[in-house]
XYZ file of N, CA and C in Angstrom:
312
model
N -0.180 12.662 -101.367
C -0.881 11.897 -100.356
C -0.965 10.448 -100.833
N -0.702 9.546 -99.911
C -0.682 8.132 -100.253
C -1.971 7.473 -99.731
N -2.619 6.692 -100.592
C -3.768 5.881 -100.198
C -3.986 4.812 -101.250
N -4.693 3.770 -100.843
C -4.994 2.652 -101.736
C -6.460 2.750 -102.142
N -6.707 2.970 -103.430
C -8.090 3.120 -103.906
C -8.939 1.892 -103.602
N -8.356 0.705 -103.681
C -9.115 -0.520 -103.385
C -9.537 -0.569 -101.920
N -8.669 -0.126 -101.015
C -9.030 -0.070 -99.594
C -10.186 0.897 -99.368
N -10.136 2.054 -100.010
C -11.222 3.034 -99.855
C -12.528 2.500 -100.440
N -12.441 1.829 -101.573
C -13.645 1.236 -102.168
C -14.238 0.173 -101.243
N -13.376 -0.593 -100.591
C -13.835 -1.628 -99.668
C -14.536 -1.017 -98.449
N -13.983 0.052 -97.901
C -14.594 0.694 -96.732
C -15.890 1.411 -97.078
N -15.888 2.157 -98.193
C -17.049 2.962 -98.564
C -18.065 2.186 -99.411
N -17.706 0.968 -99.820
C -18.590 0.110 -100.621
C -19.006 0.762 -101.934
N -18.141 1.628 -102.463
C -18.418 2.285 -103.746
C -17.122 2.850 -104.314
N -17.189 3.223 -105.580
C -16.048 3.865 -106.219
C -16.053 5.356 -105.915
N -14.924 5.984 -106.137
C -14.829 7.427 -105.925
C -15.564 8.177 -107.024
N -15.894 9.421 -106.730
C -16.458 10.330 -107.720
C -15.590 11.575 -107.768
N -15.501 12.174 -108.929
C -14.731 13.403 -109.082
C -15.512 14.580 -108.496
N -14.809 15.457 -107.781
C -15.436 16.672 -107.247
C -15.634 17.728 -108.331
N -14.838 17.622 -109.408
C -14.825 18.678 -110.420
C -15.190 18.182 -111.816
N -15.600 16.928 -111.935
C -15.861 16.289 -113.227
C -14.603 16.170 -114.079
N -13.430 16.249 -113.445
C -12.152 16.052 -114.114
C -11.416 14.968 -113.344
N -11.542 13.727 -113.790
C -11.055 12.568 -113.048
C -9.570 12.669 -112.707
N -8.769 13.260 -113.550
C -7.325 13.286 -113.345
C -6.797 14.365 -112.426
N -7.649 15.237 -111.887
C -7.124 16.360 -111.100
C -6.886 16.032 -109.631
N -7.204 14.804 -109.194
C -6.913 14.394 -107.820
C -7.916 14.855 -106.788
N -9.041 15.424 -107.204
C -10.085 15.878 -106.276
C -11.247 14.897 -106.345
N -11.343 14.042 -105.307
C -12.345 12.978 -105.342
C -13.134 12.924 -104.040
N -14.254 12.230 -104.081
C -15.076 12.048 -102.897
C -15.544 10.603 -102.799
N -15.713 10.159 -101.572
C -16.311 8.862 -101.268
C -17.456 9.109 -100.301
N -18.471 8.243 -100.359
C -19.654 8.410 -99.506
C -20.198 7.041 -99.142
N -20.649 6.911 -97.892
C -21.312 5.683 -97.446
C -22.445 6.073 -96.504
N -23.536 5.308 -96.556
C -24.671 5.519 -95.654
C -24.987 4.213 -94.943
N -25.248 4.308 -93.639
C -25.701 3.177 -92.829
C -26.794 3.698 -91.912
N -27.941 3.033 -91.976
C -29.104 3.491 -91.221
C -29.351 4.951 -91.568
N -29.365 5.839 -90.601
C -29.623 7.250 -90.879
C -28.342 8.087 -90.908
N -27.177 7.425 -90.845
C -25.900 8.120 -90.851
C -25.301 8.117 -92.249
N -24.656 9.233 -92.621
C -23.924 9.321 -93.883
C -22.548 9.907 -93.593
N -21.532 9.249 -94.113
C -20.157 9.705 -93.969
C -19.615 10.009 -95.355
N -19.082 11.224 -95.523
C -18.463 11.631 -96.787
C -17.049 12.095 -96.505
N -16.162 11.807 -97.453
C -14.801 12.315 -97.369
C -14.448 12.929 -98.722
N -13.940 14.148 -98.692
C -13.457 14.826 -99.892
C -11.935 14.813 -99.813
N -11.311 14.284 -100.852
C -9.850 14.176 -100.881
C -9.317 15.107 -101.958
N -8.424 16.006 -101.552
C -7.724 16.880 -102.488
C -6.256 16.432 -102.459
N -5.974 15.458 -103.316
C -4.712 14.723 -103.288
C -3.497 15.637 -103.377
N -3.476 16.533 -104.339
C -2.277 17.336 -104.581
C -2.094 18.453 -103.567
N -3.152 18.810 -102.854
C -3.039 19.810 -101.785
C -2.812 19.145 -100.427
N -2.834 17.790 -100.392
C -2.693 17.030 -99.146
C -3.735 17.441 -98.109
N -4.978 17.604 -98.564
C -6.074 18.015 -97.690
C -7.247 17.049 -97.825
N -7.966 16.861 -96.711
C -9.222 16.126 -96.766
C -10.262 16.872 -95.936
N -11.509 16.680 -96.293
C -12.633 17.178 -95.504
C -13.514 15.978 -95.201
N -14.004 15.928 -93.968
C -14.832 14.819 -93.519
C -16.163 15.378 -93.025
N -17.248 14.746 -93.459
C -18.594 15.150 -93.068
C -19.332 13.931 -92.526
N -19.980 14.077 -91.377
C -20.836 13.031 -90.832
C -22.192 13.651 -90.552
N -23.241 13.038 -91.099
C -24.600 13.544 -90.878
C -25.479 12.433 -90.313
N -26.500 12.843 -89.600
C -27.511 11.934 -89.077
C -28.868 12.486 -89.480
N -29.619 11.685 -90.196
C -30.918 12.120 -90.727
C -30.783 13.462 -91.447
N -29.704 13.555 -92.268
C -29.407 14.723 -93.094
C -29.101 15.986 -92.295
N -28.818 15.843 -90.996
C -28.397 16.977 -90.164
C -26.929 16.792 -89.812
N -26.168 17.877 -89.919
C -24.731 17.805 -89.669
C -24.434 17.452 -88.213
N -23.542 16.471 -88.044
C -23.037 16.105 -86.718
C -21.593 16.560 -86.577
N -20.814 16.337 -87.663
C -19.392 16.657 -87.624
C -18.933 17.117 -88.990
N -18.045 18.116 -88.966
C -17.350 18.565 -90.175
C -15.919 18.888 -89.761
N -14.949 18.389 -90.504
C -13.561 18.697 -90.205
C -12.731 18.804 -91.461
N -11.842 19.791 -91.477
C -10.848 19.956 -92.537
C -9.491 19.582 -91.958
N -8.732 18.797 -92.698
C -7.422 18.366 -92.241
C -6.398 18.675 -93.320
N -5.318 19.370 -92.931
C -4.256 19.780 -93.846
C -2.996 18.943 -93.609
N -2.086 19.000 -94.588
C -0.783 18.339 -94.496
C -0.913 16.839 -94.232
N -1.885 16.213 -94.891
C -2.115 14.781 -94.735
C -1.164 14.021 -95.657
N -0.414 13.083 -95.074
C 0.535 12.286 -95.854
C -0.080 10.993 -96.369
N -1.030 10.428 -95.568
C -1.514 9.096 -95.924
C -2.897 8.841 -95.334
N -3.694 8.092 -96.079
C -4.943 7.509 -95.600
C -4.710 6.006 -95.587
N -4.889 5.380 -94.426
C -4.501 3.981 -94.281
C -5.630 3.165 -93.664
N -6.011 2.085 -94.345
C -7.046 1.184 -93.838
C -6.438 0.219 -92.838
N -7.067 0.112 -91.667
C -6.700 -0.884 -90.662
C -7.990 -1.509 -90.170
N -8.227 -2.743 -90.560
C -9.478 -3.446 -90.240
C -10.662 -2.619 -90.716
N -11.528 -2.186 -89.797
C -12.713 -1.418 -90.186
C -12.515 0.081 -89.967
N -11.258 0.517 -89.899
C -10.937 1.922 -89.684
C -10.175 2.499 -90.868
N -10.375 3.783 -91.102
C -9.543 4.538 -92.025
C -8.791 5.556 -91.177
N -7.482 5.396 -91.116
C -6.626 6.296 -90.339
C -6.193 7.455 -91.224
N -6.270 8.656 -90.682
C -5.812 9.871 -91.362
C -4.480 10.230 -90.715
N -3.416 10.177 -91.511
C -2.069 10.346 -90.970
C -1.414 11.637 -91.426
N -0.770 12.290 -90.455
C 0.070 13.468 -90.720
C 1.427 13.159 -90.106
N 2.459 13.128 -90.930
C 3.822 12.817 -90.475
C 3.839 11.529 -89.653
N 3.161 10.489 -90.155
C 3.090 9.159 -89.546
C 2.360 9.124 -88.204
N 1.649 10.192 -87.846
C 0.834 10.212 -86.635
C -0.639 10.238 -87.025
N -1.434 9.392 -86.383
C -2.873 9.374 -86.638
C -3.501 10.610 -86.022
N -4.180 11.411 -86.850
C -4.866 12.594 -86.312
C -6.379 12.402 -86.276
N -6.875 11.422 -87.045
C -8.305 11.106 -87.031
C -8.479 9.658 -87.479
N -9.553 9.038 -86.976
C -9.907 7.675 -87.372
C -11.377 7.639 -87.723
N -11.679 7.112 -88.900
C -13.061 6.941 -89.328
C -13.405 5.475 -89.131
N -14.486 5.215 -88.398
C -14.876 3.842 -88.103
C -16.042 3.433 -88.998
N -15.908 2.267 -89.619
C -16.921 1.734 -90.523
C -17.556 0.481 -89.919
N -17.784 0.488 -88.613
C -18.379 -0.652 -87.924
C -19.884 -0.677 -88.103
N -20.579 -1.215 -87.119
C -22.040 -1.270 -87.202
C -22.634 0.140 -87.239
N -21.890 1.091 -86.685
C -22.289 2.496 -86.747
C -21.099 3.301 -87.270
N -21.346 4.262 -88.131
C -20.281 5.126 -88.638
C -19.912 6.128 -87.559
N -18.607 6.324 -87.340
C -18.185 7.294 -86.341
C -16.806 7.843 -86.697
N -16.448 8.933 -86.012
C -15.163 9.605 -86.228
C -14.563 9.894 -84.875
N -13.274 9.628 -84.730
C -12.579 10.051 -83.519
C -11.379 10.897 -83.929
N -11.191 11.974 -83.197
C -10.101 12.912 -83.460
C -9.026 12.694 -82.397
N -7.802 12.579 -82.856
C -6.678 12.381 -81.945
C -6.064 13.739 -81.618
N -5.145 13.740 -80.680
C -4.431 14.962 -80.355
C -3.692 15.465 -81.568
N -3.923 16.695 -81.947
C -3.260 17.262 -83.117
C -2.178 18.168 -82.633
């Protein structure tokens, strides 16, 4: 899976954390909070999988697992989730955190 760590740090305003306490295994997470919303993404690089969680006041709003992901790409205030060069989901980092799912 292709992604730019600096782009992810810029969108999430933080560095990644290891999911397994083993930095080199490719399993990382990013998290950002705005107002009462929290957006988390779990990246499993070598399995080409990501999981996305959006909560509001610590209550789940959205959860999605995405397989066969080739690339995570920053475009302005969006993080595009790409499968075979097609956007299947977009995470928005605007004034409000949001997720839109494209036709899969």
